[in-house]
mmCIF file of C-alpha atoms in Angstrom:
data_model
loop_
_atom_site.group_PDB
_atom_site.id
_atom_site.type_symbol
_atom_site.label_atom_id
_atom_site.label_comp_id
_atom_site.label_asym_id
_atom_site.label_seq_id
_atom_site.Cartn_x
_atom_site.Cartn_y
_atom_site.Cartn_z
ATOM 1 C CA MET A 1 17.093 105.481 288.250
ATOM 2 C CA GLN A 2 14.018 105.496 286.054
ATOM 3 C CA GLU A 3 11.088 107.758 286.727
ATOM 4 C CA GLN A 4 7.613 107.776 285.258
ATOM 5 C CA SER A 5 5.947 111.106 284.539
ATOM 6 C CA GLU A 6 2.527 111.419 282.883
ATOM 7 C CA GLY A 7 2.891 108.151 280.915
ATOM 8 C CA GLN A 8 6.470 108.909 279.942
ATOM 9 C CA VAL A 9 9.352 106.826 281.216
ATOM 10 C CA THR A 10 12.679 108.602 281.490
ATOM 11 C CA ALA A 11 16.153 107.263 282.141
ATOM 12 C CA ALA A 12 18.881 108.652 284.364
ATOM 13 C CA VAL A 13 22.085 110.058 282.901
ATOM 14 C CA HIS A 14 25.233 107.984 283.448
ATOM 15 C CA GLN A 15 28.855 108.929 282.923
ATOM 16 C CA PRO A 16 30.809 106.801 280.387
ATOM 17 C CA GLN A 17 32.934 105.202 283.118
ATOM 18 C CA ASP A 18 29.707 103.918 284.715
ATOM 19 C CA VAL A 19 28.440 102.282 281.505
ATOM 20 C CA GLN A 20 29.423 98.728 280.592
ATOM 21 C CA VAL A 21 29.752 98.182 276.829
ATOM 22 C CA GLY A 22 29.958 94.729 275.301
ATOM 23 C CA PHE A 23 30.835 94.230 271.660
ATOM 24 C CA TYR A 24 29.321 90.977 270.389
ATOM 25 C CA HIS A 25 31.051 89.656 267.269
ATOM 26 C CA LEU A 26 28.524 87.389 265.527
ATOM 27 C CA THR A 27 30.357 84.648 263.630
ATOM 28 C CA ARG A 28 27.869 81.737 263.765
ATOM 29 C CA THR A 29 24.354 83.121 263.914
ATOM 30 C CA SER A 30 22.135 85.987 262.849
ATOM 31 C CA PHE A 31 20.969 88.820 265.093
ATOM 32 C CA GLU A 32 17.565 87.128 265.297
ATOM 33 C CA ALA A 33 19.173 83.955 266.666
ATOM 34 C CA ALA A 34 21.624 85.659 269.049
ATOM 35 C CA LEU A 35 19.294 88.171 270.693
ATOM 36 C CA PRO A 36 16.802 85.897 272.514
ATOM 37 C CA THR A 37 19.370 84.526 274.977
ATOM 38 C CA LEU A 38 20.767 87.983 275.727
ATOM 39 C CA LEU A 39 17.286 89.442 276.116
ATOM 40 C CA GLU A 40 16.126 86.589 278.333
ATOM 41 C CA ARG A 41 19.032 87.310 280.685
ATOM 42 C CA THR A 42 18.203 91.011 280.580
ATOM 43 C CA LEU A 43 14.626 90.362 281.704
ATOM 44 C CA GLU A 44 15.811 87.923 284.388
ATOM 45 C CA THR A 45 17.808 90.774 285.963
ATOM 46 C CA GLY A 46 14.687 92.952 286.008
ATOM 47 C CA GLU A 47 15.963 95.361 283.375
ATOM 48 C CA ARG A 48 14.290 96.819 280.310
ATOM 49 C CA ALA A 49 15.858 96.892 276.857
ATOM 50 C CA VAL A 50 15.631 98.950 273.716
ATOM 51 C CA ILE A 51 16.829 97.350 270.484
ATOM 52 C CA ARG A 52 17.936 99.925 267.942
ATOM 53 C CA CYS A 53 17.558 98.466 264.450
ATOM 54 C CA GLN A 54 18.900 99.873 261.218
ATOM 55 C CA ASP A 55 15.484 100.264 259.580
ATOM 56 C CA SER A 56 11.803 99.389 259.882
ATOM 57 C CA GLY A 57 12.327 96.155 257.940
ATOM 58 C CA GLN A 58 14.745 94.945 260.600
ATOM 59 C CA VAL A 59 12.281 95.970 263.336
ATOM 60 C CA SER A 60 9.648 93.784 261.669
ATOM 61 C CA ALA A 61 12.046 90.832 261.236
ATOM 62 C CA LEU A 62 13.143 90.994 264.880
ATOM 63 C CA ASP A 63 9.541 91.315 266.019
ATOM 64 C CA ASP A 64 8.689 88.092 264.177
ATOM 65 C CA ALA A 65 11.806 86.341 265.511
ATOM 66 C CA LEU A 66 11.101 87.299 269.134
ATOM 67 C CA TRP A 67 7.550 85.938 268.919
ATOM 68 C CA ALA A 68 8.935 82.685 267.441
ATOM 69 C CA THR A 69 11.284 81.877 270.335
ATOM 70 C CA PRO A 70 11.499 78.266 271.573
ATOM 71 C CA PRO A 71 8.834 76.969 273.948
ATOM 72 C CA GLY A 72 9.381 78.192 277.498
ATOM 73 C CA VAL A 73 11.011 81.452 276.386
ATOM 74 C CA TRP A 74 8.792 84.536 276.705
ATOM 75 C CA LEU A 75 10.162 87.837 275.433
ATOM 76 C CA PRO A 76 7.389 90.425 275.766
ATOM 77 C CA HIS A 77 8.128 93.312 273.448
ATOM 78 C CA GLY A 78 6.628 96.054 271.362
ATOM 79 C CA SER A 79 7.336 98.752 268.813
ATOM 80 C CA GLN A 80 5.761 101.923 267.469
ATOM 81 C CA ALA A 81 3.293 99.764 265.554
ATOM 82 C CA MET A 82 1.970 98.343 268.848
ATOM 83 C CA GLY A 83 2.381 101.408 271.045
ATOM 84 C CA HIS A 84 2.236 101.535 274.856
ATOM 85 C CA ALA A 85 6.007 101.907 275.146
ATOM 86 C CA ASP A 86 5.902 102.420 278.911
ATOM 87 C CA ARG A 87 4.438 98.904 279.284
ATOM 88 C CA GLN A 88 7.000 97.170 277.062
ATOM 89 C CA PRO A 89 10.035 95.563 278.731
ATOM 90 C CA ILE A 90 11.672 95.273 275.280
ATOM 91 C CA TRP A 91 11.219 98.030 272.706
ATOM 92 C CA LEU A 92 12.144 97.583 269.036
ATOM 93 C CA THR A 93 12.859 100.759 267.091
ATOM 94 C CA ALA A 94 14.553 102.233 264.058
ATOM 95 C CA CYS A 95 14.869 105.598 265.853
ATOM 96 C CA ASP A 96 17.167 106.910 268.560
ATOM 97 C CA GLU A 97 14.605 106.606 271.333
ATOM 98 C CA SER A 98 14.079 104.829 274.592
ATOM 99 C CA PRO A 99 10.420 105.446 275.397
ATOM 100 C CA ASN A 100 10.218 102.459 277.756
ATOM 101 C CA GLY A 101 12.938 103.799 280.077
ATOM 102 C CA ALA A 102 15.352 101.004 279.178
ATOM 103 C CA ALA A 103 18.683 100.825 280.979
ATOM 104 C CA PHE A 104 20.050 98.370 278.386
ATOM 105 C CA LEU A 105 20.634 99.304 274.738
ATOM 106 C CA PHE A 106 21.125 96.688 272.035
ATOM 107 C CA ARG A 107 22.714 98.228 268.920
ATOM 108 C CA ILE A 108 22.442 96.241 265.693
ATOM 109 C CA ASN A 109 25.535 96.905 263.543
ATOM 110 C CA GLY A 110 26.101 100.169 265.409
ATOM 111 C CA ALA A 111 22.636 101.607 264.851
ATOM 112 C CA TRP A 112 22.154 104.584 267.208
ATOM 113 C CA ASP A 113 23.441 108.071 266.661
ATOM 114 C CA GLY A 114 21.917 109.530 269.803
ATOM 115 C CA GLU A 115 23.181 110.071 273.307
ATOM 116 C CA LEU A 116 24.369 106.896 275.064
ATOM 117 C CA THR A 117 24.488 108.216 278.618
ATOM 118 C CA GLY A 118 20.929 107.138 279.438
ATOM 119 C CA PHE A 119 22.007 103.488 279.567
ATOM 120 C CA THR A 120 23.893 101.436 282.132
ATOM 121 C CA ARG A 121 24.742 98.710 279.646
ATOM 122 C CA ILE A 122 25.210 98.697 275.881
ATOM 123 C CA PHE A 123 25.303 95.578 273.720
ATOM 124 C CA ASP A 124 26.859 96.319 270.332
ATOM 125 C CA LEU A 125 26.116 93.319 268.098
ATOM 126 C CA PHE A 126 27.781 93.230 264.698
ATOM 127 C CA ASP A 127 27.928 90.829 261.763
ATOM 128 C CA GLY A 128 31.366 89.199 261.683
ATOM 129 C CA HIS A 129 30.874 88.083 258.077
ATOM 130 C CA ASN A 130 30.489 91.649 256.832
ATOM 131 C CA ASP A 131 33.897 93.342 256.503
ATOM 132 C CA GLU A 132 32.375 96.821 256.547
ATOM 133 C CA ALA A 133 30.414 96.044 259.732
ATOM 134 C CA VAL A 134 33.590 94.726 261.400
ATOM 135 C CA GLN A 135 35.556 97.837 260.400
ATOM 136 C CA HIS A 136 32.817 100.135 261.720
ATOM 137 C CA ALA A 137 32.715 98.137 264.972
ATOM 138 C CA ARG A 138 36.472 98.678 265.398
ATOM 139 C CA LEU A 139 35.992 102.417 264.977
ATOM 140 C CA ARG A 140 33.109 102.464 267.489
ATOM 141 C CA TRP A 141 35.259 100.470 269.937
ATOM 142 C CA GLN A 142 38.132 102.958 269.694
ATOM 143 C CA LYS A 143 35.859 105.977 270.065
ATOM 144 C CA MET A 144 34.010 104.539 273.073
ATOM 145 C CA LYS A 145 37.196 103.373 274.769
ATOM 146 C CA GLN A 146 38.699 106.849 274.389
ATOM 147 C CA ALA A 147 35.510 108.328 275.869
ATOM 148 C CA GLY A 148 36.034 106.227 279.012
ATOM 149 C CA TYR A 149 33.389 103.510 278.682
ATOM 150 C CA ARG A 150 34.067 100.145 280.366
ATOM 151 C CA MET A 151 34.658 97.815 277.429
ATOM 152 C CA ALA A 152 34.415 94.063 276.802
ATOM 153 C CA TYR A 153 34.678 92.073 273.579
ATOM 154 C CA TRP A 154 32.777 88.824 273.054
ATOM 155 C CA GLN A 155 33.119 86.475 270.090
ATOM 156 C CA GLN A 156 30.770 83.645 269.217
ATOM 157 C CA LYS A 157 32.203 80.158 269.512
ATOM 158 C CA ALA A 158 30.807 76.718 268.676
ATOM 159 C CA LYS A 159 28.899 76.876 271.965
ATOM 160 C CA GLY A 160 28.245 80.261 273.497
ATOM 161 C CA TRP A 161 30.512 83.276 273.717
ATOM 162 C CA ALA A 162 34.191 83.720 274.563
ATOM 163 C CA LYS A 163 35.415 86.925 276.188
ATOM 164 C CA ARG A 164 38.585 88.220 274.555
#
């Protein structure tokens, strides 16, 4: 449950077994191309999202990409540069923060060193063309599985995603 206190949005703490983690192996598209569909579905369910980027340059690139979505797709979002986190259904950041009270975390190539228990769902997107990113994703998978998270692995196909 999310609560709002004096302009601050906080998230509830969830045990690993209550958190669904999906690893998304990008083999056809970039993060900028893959995220809009996942985020659109997130908003359709009434949830908020935080996207943890690797650096401020990636925050800026994703910001531009989310404003350039196809006609009919609206992905309202913000970042530190825009402020008003509590009003943003999607928050872009290069920090381990969730100031909008998001229940869904999108990790880009494993970015996020903070506590994961504030989320009900974690999307771990990684670049399948980068051997180091794939190796790090395998290590994250093993660590999270051992911690008791509910795990799923998705790989991009010619059309959509295939669960493995």
